[in-house]
GROMACS .gro file of C-alpha atoms in nm:
model
  366
    1UNK     CA    1   1.158  15.972  -8.724
    2UNK     CA    2   1.406  15.767  -8.920
    3UNK     CA    3   1.328  15.645  -9.268
    4UNK     CA    4   1.522  15.398  -9.474
    5UNK     CA    5   1.445  15.248  -9.811
    6UNK     CA    6   1.278  14.911  -9.789
    7UNK     CA    7   1.478  14.612  -9.902
    8UNK     CA    8   1.181  14.416 -10.022
    9UNK     CA    9   0.812  14.459 -10.084
   10UNK     CA   10   0.583  14.219  -9.897
   11UNK     CA   11   0.306  14.051 -10.087
   12UNK     CA   12  -0.066  14.088 -10.049
   13UNK     CA   13  -0.076  13.821  -9.778
   14UNK     CA   14   0.171  14.008  -9.556
   15UNK     CA   15   0.115  14.050  -9.183
   16UNK     CA   16   0.149  14.367  -8.979
   17UNK     CA   17   0.294  14.399  -8.630
   18UNK     CA   18   0.406  14.665  -8.387
   19UNK     CA   19   0.715  14.628  -8.171
   20UNK     CA   20   0.828  14.821  -7.865
   21UNK     CA   21   1.198  14.896  -7.904
   22UNK     CA   22   1.402  14.944  -7.588
   23UNK     CA   23   1.750  15.084  -7.545
   24UNK     CA   24   1.739  15.355  -7.814
   25UNK     CA   25   1.909  15.676  -7.702
   26UNK     CA   26   1.918  15.886  -8.020
   27UNK     CA   27   1.786  15.904  -8.376
   28UNK     CA   28   2.083  15.709  -8.511
   29UNK     CA   29   1.976  15.411  -8.298
   30UNK     CA   30   1.632  15.418  -8.460
   31UNK     CA   31   1.789  15.443  -8.805
   32UNK     CA   32   2.013  15.143  -8.736
   33UNK     CA   33   1.726  14.926  -8.610
   34UNK     CA   34   1.516  15.023  -8.911
   35UNK     CA   35   1.802  14.944  -9.148
   36UNK     CA   36   1.855  14.599  -8.995
   37UNK     CA   37   1.485  14.513  -9.018
   38UNK     CA   38   1.453  14.630  -9.378
   39UNK     CA   39   1.746  14.412  -9.477
   40UNK     CA   40   1.536  14.104  -9.402
   41UNK     CA   41   1.367  13.949  -9.703
   42UNK     CA   42   1.003  14.052  -9.733
   43UNK     CA   43   1.013  14.303  -9.447
   44UNK     CA   44   0.919  14.672  -9.455
   45UNK     CA   45   0.975  14.858  -9.128
   46UNK     CA   46   0.959  15.212  -8.995
   47UNK     CA   47   1.102  15.297  -8.652
   48UNK     CA   48   0.990  15.603  -8.459
   49UNK     CA   49   1.237  15.721  -8.197
   50UNK     CA   50   0.983  15.949  -8.026
   51UNK     CA   51   0.733  15.670  -7.956
   52UNK     CA   52   1.000  15.395  -7.934
   53UNK     CA   53   0.788  15.177  -8.162
   54UNK     CA   54   0.846  14.997  -8.491
   55UNK     CA   55   0.571  14.919  -8.742
   56UNK     CA   56   0.668  14.612  -8.940
   57UNK     CA   57   0.505  14.447  -9.240
   58UNK     CA   58   0.648  14.102  -9.305
   59UNK     CA   59   0.573  13.837  -9.563
   60UNK     CA   60   0.445  13.486  -9.509
   61UNK     CA   61   0.701  13.250  -9.363
   62UNK     CA   62   0.835  13.496  -9.106
   63UNK     CA   63   0.735  13.512  -8.742
   64UNK     CA   64   0.751  13.778  -8.474
   65UNK     CA   65   1.031  13.585  -8.308
   66UNK     CA   66   1.247  13.640  -8.618
   67UNK     CA   67   1.192  14.016  -8.600
   68UNK     CA   68   1.262  14.026  -8.227
   69UNK     CA   69   1.581  13.822  -8.275
   70UNK     CA   70   1.702  14.064  -8.543
   71UNK     CA   71   1.647  14.364  -8.316
   72UNK     CA   72   1.821  14.192  -8.025
   73UNK     CA   73   2.118  14.104  -8.244
   74UNK     CA   74   2.145  14.473  -8.325
   75UNK     CA   75   2.187  14.543  -7.953
   76UNK     CA   76   1.838  14.656  -7.853
   77UNK     CA   77   1.535  14.504  -7.683
   78UNK     CA   78   1.209  14.433  -7.866
   79UNK     CA   79   0.865  14.325  -7.752
   80UNK     CA   80   0.544  14.289  -7.958
   81UNK     CA   81   0.263  14.514  -7.838
   82UNK     CA   82  -0.017  14.297  -7.982
   83UNK     CA   83  -0.063  13.981  -8.191
   84UNK     CA   84   0.014  14.038  -8.561
   85UNK     CA   85  -0.270  14.128  -8.794
   86UNK     CA   86  -0.294  13.852  -9.051
   87UNK     CA   87  -0.515  13.869  -9.361
   88UNK     CA   88  -0.825  13.652  -9.363
   89UNK     CA   89  -0.783  13.338  -9.572
   90UNK     CA   90  -1.021  13.339  -9.871
   91UNK     CA   91  -1.240  13.032  -9.923
   92UNK     CA   92  -1.079  12.772 -10.144
   93UNK     CA   93  -1.263  12.710 -10.472
   94UNK     CA   94  -1.208  12.333 -10.447
   95UNK     CA   95  -1.409  12.319 -10.126
   96UNK     CA   96  -1.689  12.519 -10.283
   97UNK     CA   97  -1.700  12.285 -10.581
   98UNK     CA   98  -1.709  11.983 -10.352
   99UNK     CA   99  -1.995  12.134 -10.157
  100UNK     CA  100  -2.185  12.194 -10.479
  101UNK     CA  101  -2.117  11.857 -10.644
  102UNK     CA  102  -2.114  11.615 -10.352
  103UNK     CA  103  -2.493  11.597 -10.291
  104UNK     CA  104  -2.667  11.330 -10.495
  105UNK     CA  105  -2.943  11.381 -10.747
  106UNK     CA  106  -3.237  11.574 -10.615
  107UNK     CA  107  -3.570  11.388 -10.613
  108UNK     CA  108  -3.812  11.512 -10.871
  109UNK     CA  109  -4.136  11.646 -10.729
  110UNK     CA  110  -4.440  11.423 -10.770
  111UNK     CA  111  -4.704  11.612 -10.968
  112UNK     CA  112  -4.979  11.399 -10.809
  113UNK     CA  113  -4.867  11.470 -10.451
  114UNK     CA  114  -5.084  11.719 -10.265
  115UNK     CA  115  -4.923  12.059 -10.227
  116UNK     CA  116  -4.941  12.272  -9.917
  117UNK     CA  117  -5.171  12.566  -9.947
  118UNK     CA  118  -4.997  12.900  -9.997
  119UNK     CA  119  -5.115  13.206  -9.811
  120UNK     CA  120  -5.073  13.556  -9.931
  121UNK     CA  121  -4.895  13.793  -9.693
  122UNK     CA  122  -5.057  14.119  -9.608
  123UNK     CA  123  -4.861  14.441  -9.667
  124UNK     CA  124  -4.842  14.502  -9.291
  125UNK     CA  125  -4.695  14.155  -9.236
  126UNK     CA  126  -4.441  14.202  -9.515
  127UNK     CA  127  -4.336  14.540  -9.371
  128UNK     CA  128  -4.294  14.390  -9.024
  129UNK     CA  129  -4.081  14.104  -9.159
  130UNK     CA  130  -3.864  14.352  -9.353
  131UNK     CA  131  -3.810  14.558  -9.038
  132UNK     CA  132  -3.716  14.247  -8.841
  133UNK     CA  133  -3.464  14.147  -9.108
  134UNK     CA  134  -3.314  14.496  -9.108
  135UNK     CA  135  -3.280  14.485  -8.730
  136UNK     CA  136  -3.111  14.146  -8.751
  137UNK     CA  137  -2.869  14.278  -9.013
  138UNK     CA  138  -2.799  14.579  -8.793
  139UNK     CA  139  -2.722  14.353  -8.499
  140UNK     CA  140  -2.494  14.125  -8.701
  141UNK     CA  141  -2.198  14.370  -8.707
  142UNK     CA  142  -2.205  14.392  -8.328
  143UNK     CA  143  -2.159  14.015  -8.302
  144UNK     CA  144  -1.909  14.014  -8.588
  145UNK     CA  145  -1.698  14.279  -8.413
  146UNK     CA  146  -1.620  14.053  -8.117
  147UNK     CA  147  -1.266  13.977  -8.248
  148UNK     CA  148  -1.214  14.346  -8.312
  149UNK     CA  149  -1.322  14.433  -7.959
  150UNK     CA  150  -1.096  14.162  -7.827
  151UNK     CA  151  -0.806  14.307  -8.024
  152UNK     CA  152  -0.885  14.651  -7.886
  153UNK     CA  153  -0.880  14.510  -7.533
  154UNK     CA  154  -0.543  14.348  -7.599
  155UNK     CA  155  -0.408  14.674  -7.736
  156UNK     CA  156  -0.539  14.860  -7.431
  157UNK     CA  157  -0.370  14.609  -7.201
  158UNK     CA  158  -0.047  14.644  -7.397
  159UNK     CA  159  -0.072  15.022  -7.373
  160UNK     CA  160  -0.118  15.002  -6.996
  161UNK     CA  161   0.186  14.773  -6.970
  162UNK     CA  162   0.393  15.013  -7.180
  163UNK     CA  163   0.274  15.304  -6.966
  164UNK     CA  164   0.379  15.121  -6.650
  165UNK     CA  165   0.720  15.042  -6.799
  166UNK     CA  166   0.769  15.404  -6.902
  167UNK     CA  167   0.674  15.522  -6.552
  168UNK     CA  168   0.924  15.281  -6.395
  169UNK     CA  169   1.199  15.385  -6.638
  170UNK     CA  170   1.126  15.753  -6.572
  171UNK     CA  171   1.142  15.700  -6.194
  172UNK     CA  172   1.475  15.516  -6.225
  173UNK     CA  173   1.616  15.793  -6.447
  174UNK     CA  174   1.498  16.058  -6.202
  175UNK     CA  175   1.664  15.877  -5.912
  176UNK     CA  176   1.989  15.841  -6.108
  177UNK     CA  177   1.988  16.210  -6.192
  178UNK     CA  178   1.914  16.326  -5.835
  179UNK     CA  179   2.191  16.114  -5.683
  180UNK     CA  180   2.439  16.227  -5.949
  181UNK     CA  181   2.344  16.592  -5.900
  182UNK     CA  182   2.385  16.574  -5.522
  183UNK     CA  183   2.733  16.425  -5.563
  184UNK     CA  184   2.841  16.646  -5.854
  185UNK     CA  185   2.757  16.989  -5.711
  186UNK     CA  186   3.029  16.979  -5.439
  187UNK     CA  187   3.283  16.853  -5.693
  188UNK     CA  188   3.209  17.141  -5.932
  189UNK     CA  189   3.215  17.400  -5.653
  190UNK     CA  190   3.548  17.277  -5.516
  191UNK     CA  191   3.705  17.288  -5.861
  192UNK     CA  192   3.563  17.626  -5.970
  193UNK     CA  193   3.593  17.822  -5.642
  194UNK     CA  194   3.953  17.822  -5.508
  195UNK     CA  195   3.840  17.972  -5.177
  196UNK     CA  196   3.654  17.647  -5.094
  197UNK     CA  197   3.960  17.429  -5.146
  198UNK     CA  198   4.120  17.285  -4.832
  199UNK     CA  199   4.396  17.036  -4.770
  200UNK     CA  200   4.333  16.708  -4.951
  201UNK     CA  201   4.014  16.842  -5.113
  202UNK     CA  202   4.107  16.657  -5.432
  203UNK     CA  203   4.057  16.321  -5.262
  204UNK     CA  204   3.708  16.425  -5.151
  205UNK     CA  205   3.634  16.521  -5.510
  206UNK     CA  206   3.752  16.179  -5.625
  207UNK     CA  207   3.530  16.008  -5.367
  208UNK     CA  208   3.226  16.204  -5.479
  209UNK     CA  209   3.291  16.191  -5.855
  210UNK     CA  210   3.366  15.817  -5.879
  211UNK     CA  211   3.004  15.701  -5.817
  212UNK     CA  212   2.877  15.956  -6.068
  213UNK     CA  213   3.114  15.842  -6.342
  214UNK     CA  214   3.067  15.469  -6.275
  215UNK     CA  215   2.704  15.437  -6.161
  216UNK     CA  216   2.550  15.758  -6.297
  217UNK     CA  217   2.708  15.708  -6.637
  218UNK     CA  218   2.636  15.334  -6.651
  219UNK     CA  219   2.365  15.369  -6.921
  220UNK     CA  220   2.611  15.554  -7.147
  221UNK     CA  221   2.890  15.302  -7.087
  222UNK     CA  222   2.656  15.007  -7.148
  223UNK     CA  223   2.522  15.159  -7.471
  224UNK     CA  224   2.878  15.236  -7.586
  225UNK     CA  225   2.988  14.879  -7.529
  226UNK     CA  226   2.686  14.745  -7.717
  227UNK     CA  227   2.747  14.979  -8.011
  228UNK     CA  228   3.118  14.899  -8.029
  229UNK     CA  229   3.039  14.528  -8.043
  230UNK     CA  230   2.835  14.598  -8.357
  231UNK     CA  231   3.088  14.839  -8.506
  232UNK     CA  232   2.878  15.152  -8.454
  233UNK     CA  233   2.912  15.478  -8.265
  234UNK     CA  234   2.642  15.703  -8.126
  235UNK     CA  235   2.617  16.006  -7.899
  236UNK     CA  236   2.655  15.773  -7.602
  237UNK     CA  237   2.998  15.681  -7.734
  238UNK     CA  238   3.109  16.044  -7.718
  239UNK     CA  239   2.972  16.089  -7.365
  240UNK     CA  240   3.128  15.770  -7.236
  241UNK     CA  241   3.469  15.823  -7.395
  242UNK     CA  242   3.485  16.189  -7.294
  243UNK     CA  243   3.396  16.133  -6.928
  244UNK     CA  244   3.616  15.825  -6.895
  245UNK     CA  245   3.908  16.015  -7.048
  246UNK     CA  246   3.867  16.301  -6.800
  247UNK     CA  247   3.827  16.060  -6.509
  248UNK     CA  248   4.122  15.846  -6.620
  249UNK     CA  249   4.353  16.146  -6.653
  250UNK     CA  250   4.249  16.264  -6.306
  251UNK     CA  251   4.334  15.923  -6.160
  252UNK     CA  252   4.677  15.932  -6.323
  253UNK     CA  253   4.742  16.286  -6.196
  254UNK     CA  254   4.634  16.193  -5.843
  255UNK     CA  255   4.826  15.867  -5.808
  256UNK     CA  256   5.119  15.917  -6.047
  257UNK     CA  257   5.149  16.294  -6.075
  258UNK     CA  258   5.158  16.589  -5.839
  259UNK     CA  259   4.779  16.639  -5.802
  260UNK     CA  260   4.759  16.412  -5.496
  261UNK     CA  261   5.006  16.607  -5.285
  262UNK     CA  262   4.866  16.774  -4.969
  263UNK     CA  263   4.811  17.145  -5.008
  264UNK     CA  264   4.749  17.127  -5.385
  265UNK     CA  265   4.532  17.410  -5.515
  266UNK     CA  266   4.332  17.418  -5.838
  267UNK     CA  267   4.320  17.775  -5.967
  268UNK     CA  268   4.042  17.902  -6.190
  269UNK     CA  269   4.234  17.946  -6.517
  270UNK     CA  270   4.114  17.935  -6.874
  271UNK     CA  271   4.440  17.782  -7.002
  272UNK     CA  272   4.669  17.503  -6.886
  273UNK     CA  273   5.047  17.521  -6.920
  274UNK     CA  274   5.253  17.217  -7.007
  275UNK     CA  275   5.426  17.225  -6.669
  276UNK     CA  276   5.094  17.201  -6.482
  277UNK     CA  277   4.958  16.897  -6.669
  278UNK     CA  278   5.056  16.643  -6.403
  279UNK     CA  279   4.891  16.848  -6.126
  280UNK     CA  280   4.562  16.920  -6.302
  281UNK     CA  281   4.248  16.710  -6.247
  282UNK     CA  282   3.919  16.711  -6.438
  283UNK     CA  283   3.686  16.535  -6.199
  284UNK     CA  284   3.432  16.819  -6.225
  285UNK     CA  285   3.420  16.770  -6.602
  286UNK     CA  286   3.350  16.398  -6.579
  287UNK     CA  287   3.084  16.434  -6.310
  288UNK     CA  288   2.926  16.752  -6.450
  289UNK     CA  289   2.886  16.625  -6.806
  290UNK     CA  290   2.714  16.306  -6.693
  291UNK     CA  291   2.482  16.498  -6.458
  292UNK     CA  292   2.373  16.751  -6.719
  293UNK     CA  293   2.311  16.483  -6.981
  294UNK     CA  294   2.108  16.282  -6.732
  295UNK     CA  295   1.902  16.595  -6.671
  296UNK     CA  296   1.839  16.628  -7.045
  297UNK     CA  297   1.743  16.262  -7.073
  298UNK     CA  298   1.502  16.295  -6.782
  299UNK     CA  299   1.333  16.606  -6.925
  300UNK     CA  300   1.307  16.439  -7.265
  301UNK     CA  301   1.154  16.122  -7.122
  302UNK     CA  302   0.904  16.319  -6.915
  303UNK     CA  303   0.801  16.530  -7.215
  304UNK     CA  304   0.755  16.219  -7.430
  305UNK     CA  305   0.542  16.056  -7.164
  306UNK     CA  306   0.319  16.362  -7.128
  307UNK     CA  307   0.280  16.392  -7.505
  308UNK     CA  308   0.189  16.024  -7.531
  309UNK     CA  309  -0.067  16.056  -7.254
  310UNK     CA  310  -0.225  16.354  -7.432
  311UNK     CA  311  -0.249  16.162  -7.760
  312UNK     CA  312  -0.406  15.861  -7.588
  313UNK     CA  313  -0.658  16.089  -7.417
  314UNK     CA  314  -0.756  16.232  -7.756
  315UNK     CA  315  -0.804  15.882  -7.896
  316UNK     CA  316  -1.043  15.795  -7.611
  317UNK     CA  317  -1.260  16.101  -7.675
  318UNK     CA  318  -1.433  15.940  -7.972
  319UNK     CA  319  -1.749  15.733  -7.935
  320UNK     CA  320  -1.716  15.358  -7.984
  321UNK     CA  321  -2.080  15.281  -8.062
  322UNK     CA  322  -2.403  15.473  -8.114
  323UNK     CA  323  -2.777  15.414  -8.068
  324UNK     CA  324  -2.933  15.426  -8.416
  325UNK     CA  325  -3.305  15.511  -8.424
  326UNK     CA  326  -3.509  15.296  -8.662
  327UNK     CA  327  -3.833  15.393  -8.836
  328UNK     CA  328  -4.043  15.195  -8.587
  329UNK     CA  329  -3.891  15.387  -8.294
  330UNK     CA  330  -3.657  15.111  -8.173
  331UNK     CA  331  -3.290  15.172  -8.096
  332UNK     CA  332  -3.006  14.950  -8.212
  333UNK     CA  333  -2.648  14.983  -8.090
  334UNK     CA  334  -2.406  14.973  -8.382
  335UNK     CA  335  -2.034  15.064  -8.412
  336UNK     CA  336  -1.975  15.433  -8.476
  337UNK     CA  337  -1.780  15.365  -8.795
  338UNK     CA  338  -2.084  15.194  -8.949
  339UNK     CA  339  -2.302  15.503  -8.950
  340UNK     CA  340  -2.434  15.597  -9.294
  341UNK     CA  341  -2.555  15.927  -9.433
  342UNK     CA  342  -2.916  15.982  -9.331
  343UNK     CA  343  -2.909  15.766  -9.018
  344UNK     CA  344  -3.073  15.911  -8.709
  345UNK     CA  345  -2.905  15.839  -8.378
  346UNK     CA  346  -2.984  15.926  -8.018
  347UNK     CA  347  -2.740  16.115  -7.795
  348UNK     CA  348  -2.834  16.127  -7.429
  349UNK     CA  349  -2.684  16.359  -7.165
  350UNK     CA  350  -2.329  16.257  -7.087
  351UNK     CA  351  -2.282  16.047  -7.403
  352UNK     CA  352  -2.025  16.119  -7.672
  353UNK     CA  353  -2.138  16.241  -8.013
  354UNK     CA  354  -2.030  15.987  -8.273
  355UNK     CA  355  -2.015  16.221  -8.574
  356UNK     CA  356  -2.119  16.561  -8.704
  357UNK     CA  357  -2.488  16.602  -8.770
  358UNK     CA  358  -2.797  16.816  -8.739
  359UNK     CA  359  -3.021  16.819  -8.433
  360UNK     CA  360  -3.363  16.711  -8.564
  361UNK     CA  361  -3.533  16.668  -8.229
  362UNK     CA  362  -3.449  16.788  -7.880
  363UNK     CA  363  -3.202  17.056  -7.776
  364UNK     CA  364  -2.825  17.082  -7.745
  365UNK     CA  365  -2.605  17.319  -7.548
  366UNK     CA  366  -2.315  17.277  -7.791
   0.00000   0.00000   0.00000
């Protein structure tokens, strides 16, 4: 996780948002995105490379489009996962004063007018009314939590979309790795085992290695170009430059040097003499490096997806609401986070237990 000092401190009326960042390939990418966001006035951001998400707190006057534009200018993709959380606007005192002062003078009661008879309430009636009011107050949070439930539904939909995107990206990376591996293995064997070399074997190696370097290494070349445009270098820059240098030298040796002559053999030597430079090719280096790094990227992406799925499964284990048992024996469904000490709630077979407690009635196998 990258952390950079915030450039500014948002005020109390700041909004919070979460962005999905695409195109990051290493921790330095996350640090650069975080640095660019924190340079904006009134923005505090933290970027997590493992989850590919950015949590941003921005002041009033900024919009999500401004944050997305900043990330895209840095060379990465950004997409909000849910609408920003904005603070509730407090009631204006002027409106309250108008509501209190606008009504005209109240009519004075006529002492000679007959008054309605007043009846005394029995204790049973007062207790019943108090229980009804308590039930109404208990049901109010459920109706007040409609926006919260709607936000949870939007977050769940965003999580499903992100999961689908991760699955598609993982499948594409797996396909790229498999194709590169199938093409690279013959190239490595021909270069490392002299007994397998035949006449014009070097041209077969070029035919097999070219798609790996160009198509298999396309993500590294694209990321390198994006980083160079912004004056930065990452691990992708090293991979791209190293493989292109090996592939470029091999092309020169094949077309301009002696490596393309029929009957050329590539011995398994640990050193290269100056006289053999024009007849030496490094196609196995270019193809092998890209294939092994694609394998590492695929294993990393699969591990991240499995870890994310496990964390989401843990979040869904908790109970959302609970049936609270009132003194009169009625049950009221309330959110689990609104339970208070001393409340009695009912847990039926198959339901989730909202919180720790003591079994006061019934039995439990746990």
